[in-house]
Amino acid sequence: MPVFARTKLLIEDRCITYRPRLTFTYTGPNPQKAYNKLLSVLVDDLKIPRENVQEKAFNWDRNGKTERFSASIEVVKDFDKFSYMDLDIKLSGSVKPSEEFGKEGTVTIVLEGIVRTEYPQDTMWERSFIYEIFRSFYHKVFYQEKRKRWVSQCRDWMLYIQNEMKAFFNLLPKMGG
């Protein structure tokens, strides 16, 4: 569970630093199936408890021949009492009837991940200079390596989600001859 302190020292690292968002677009048959596949990847493949996958927004406009859909999902993975991963996923697209495939259209998926560490500073002790010296020493000597591993894990999860969705829509290049 993330720390919810009145005052806190907050440290954030983007899971992918050079370009913080992973984005890909698919155009073809049945793009509306991306939402259920995405949930399956998160819950079944990555073993994220369903209660940690929060649907922040969902919209499906079925007015007219072309249906438009969008969703915003937040995934929170606790690492310990100070740190957690916050993965933000946005999905949007449109779909229309197709004689050949039943439905066809387009979907865009955007992934963005952050690892946050929150040190509460509510008490006089937590705000004291001595505590800050101990906390800084602990963070630099012991905790920083853990955070680097968590950022790497977050990056790996983002790439895994992207690759699974591409494989689902047959967008990955075929390997071998």
C-alpha positions as MATLAB code, in Angstrom:
seq = 'MPVFARTKLLIEDRCITYRPRLTFTYTGPNPQKAYNKLLSVLVDDLKIPRENVQEKAFNWDRNGKTERFSASIEVVKDFDKFSYMDLDIKLSGSVKPSEEFGKEGTVTIVLEGIVRTEYPQDTMWERSFIYEIFRSFYHKVFYQEKRKRWVSQCRDWMLYIQNEMKAFFNLLPKMGG';
ca = [
       0.000    0.000    0.000;
       1.491    3.364   -0.953;
       2.371    5.693    1.894;
      -0.218    8.451    2.317;
       1.538   10.953    4.539;
       0.589   14.575    5.035;
       4.124   15.637    4.165;
       6.618   13.399    2.465;
       9.814   13.262    0.525;
       8.942   11.950   -2.932;
      11.434   10.323   -5.318;
      10.252    9.339   -8.806;
      11.998    7.484  -11.603;
      10.457    6.943  -14.993;
      10.686    3.328  -16.067;
      11.825    4.387  -19.521;
      13.884    7.551  -19.361;
      14.755    8.432  -22.939;
      11.131    8.360  -24.155;
       8.818    7.858  -21.181;
       5.869    6.497  -23.160;
       5.618    3.324  -25.201;
       3.045    3.788  -27.956;
       1.848    1.521  -30.694;
      -1.078    1.533  -33.094;
      -2.792   -1.402  -34.745;
      -5.093   -1.176  -37.749;
      -6.950   -4.277  -38.873;
      -9.569   -6.796  -37.799;
     -11.116   -6.721  -34.316;
      -9.194   -3.936  -32.532;
     -11.936   -3.859  -29.854;
     -10.525   -7.127  -28.474;
      -7.426   -5.240  -27.250;
      -9.066   -4.247  -23.959;
      -9.804   -7.803  -22.781;
      -6.403   -9.018  -23.981;
      -4.703   -6.197  -22.082;
      -6.503   -7.147  -18.859;
      -5.554  -10.785  -19.437;
      -1.861   -9.880  -19.863;
      -1.896   -7.836  -16.650;
      -3.814  -10.275  -14.439;
      -2.966  -13.696  -15.913;
       0.541  -13.239  -17.326;
       2.050  -10.659  -14.952;
       0.062  -11.958  -11.953;
      -1.068   -8.513  -10.864;
      -4.006   -8.864   -8.460;
      -7.214   -7.647  -10.109;
      -7.779   -5.164   -7.256;
      -4.487   -3.443   -8.245;
      -5.771   -2.874  -11.787;
      -8.024    0.176  -11.606;
     -10.116    1.290  -14.545;
     -10.062    5.093  -14.252;
     -12.164    5.803  -17.336;
     -14.029    3.775  -19.928;
     -16.045    5.077  -22.847;
     -17.716    3.245  -25.723;
     -19.677    5.394  -28.153;
     -21.908    3.188  -30.305;
     -23.705    6.043  -32.055;
     -23.285    5.885  -35.796;
     -21.681    3.317  -38.051;
     -18.220    3.767  -36.523;
     -17.956    2.906  -32.824;
     -15.358    4.763  -30.772;
     -13.857    3.443  -27.547;
     -11.317    4.564  -24.975;
     -10.094    3.415  -21.596;
      -7.614    4.560  -18.995;
      -6.182    1.962  -16.619;
      -3.904    2.443  -13.626;
      -1.851   -0.459  -12.286;
      -0.227   -0.148   -8.853;
       2.371   -2.675   -7.730;
       3.662   -2.290   -4.180;
       7.308   -3.183   -3.665;
       7.631   -2.399    0.044;
       6.276    0.117    2.539;
       8.039    3.039    0.834;
       8.008    2.223   -2.892;
       5.557    1.234   -5.570;
       5.190    1.142   -9.345;
       2.483    3.199  -11.014;
       1.757    2.048  -14.564;
      -0.638    4.194  -16.585;
      -2.208    2.621  -19.697;
      -4.377    4.465  -22.191;
      -6.234    2.666  -24.952;
      -8.314    4.335  -27.666;
      -9.686    3.356  -31.023;
     -12.553    2.938  -33.406;
     -14.238    0.011  -35.073;
     -16.731   -0.377  -37.909;
     -18.500   -3.323  -39.545;
     -16.530   -5.321  -42.114;
     -17.808   -7.976  -44.517;
     -14.498   -9.833  -44.467;
     -13.679   -9.774  -40.726;
     -16.913   -8.870  -38.946;
     -15.331   -5.735  -37.485;
     -12.219   -3.768  -38.343;
     -10.665   -0.533  -37.242;
      -7.779    0.871  -35.271;
      -6.509    0.944  -31.690;
      -3.686    2.888  -30.037;
      -2.168    1.810  -26.738;
       0.071    4.105  -24.664;
       2.051    2.828  -21.650;
       3.828    5.010  -19.101;
       5.449    3.784  -15.884;
       6.925    5.418  -12.799;
       8.554    3.974   -9.682;
       7.804    6.171   -6.673;
       9.390    6.166   -3.246;
       7.671    8.166   -0.529;
       9.355    8.833    2.792;
       6.836   10.241    5.279;
       7.852   13.354    7.188;
       4.924   13.737    9.556;
       6.612   13.517   12.941;
       9.261   15.754   14.448;
      11.689   12.814   14.340;
      11.075   12.262   10.590;
      11.752   15.949    9.948;
      14.885   16.104   12.089;
      18.361   16.579   10.688;
      19.650   13.380   12.341;
      16.848   11.292   10.861;
      17.579   12.786    7.429;
      21.254   11.811    7.739;
      20.291    8.201    8.586;
      17.628    8.098    5.869;
      20.024    9.479    3.248;
      22.740    7.005    4.224;
      20.281    4.079    4.139;
      18.881    5.202    0.802;
      22.250    5.641   -0.894;
      23.947    2.550    0.521;
      21.151   -0.032    0.618;
      17.939    1.169   -0.987;
      19.137    2.693   -4.263;
      20.047   -0.711   -5.733;
      16.571   -2.040   -4.915;
      15.018    0.945   -6.672;
      17.179    0.344   -9.758;
      15.946   -3.266   -9.885;
      12.339   -2.098   -9.555;
      12.746    0.448  -12.359;
      14.215   -2.326  -14.502;
      11.298   -4.617  -13.608;
       8.838   -1.857  -14.532;
      10.583   -1.349  -17.887;
      10.525   -5.110  -18.521;
       6.789   -5.237  -17.746;
       6.069   -2.353  -20.113;
       8.002   -4.052  -22.911;
       6.320   -7.385  -22.132;
       2.852   -5.804  -22.344;
       3.748   -4.100  -25.610;
       5.150   -7.311  -27.132;
       2.179   -9.416  -25.986;
      -0.258   -6.950  -27.533;
       1.747   -6.874  -30.763;
       1.821  -10.678  -30.824;
      -1.940  -10.751  -30.206;
      -2.464   -8.641  -33.326;
       0.288  -10.470  -35.280;
       2.475   -7.372  -35.517;
       5.740   -9.011  -34.446;
       8.050  -10.089  -37.257;
       8.230  -13.802  -37.869;
      11.453  -15.364  -36.594;
      13.528  -17.799  -38.630;
      13.376  -18.667  -42.345;
];
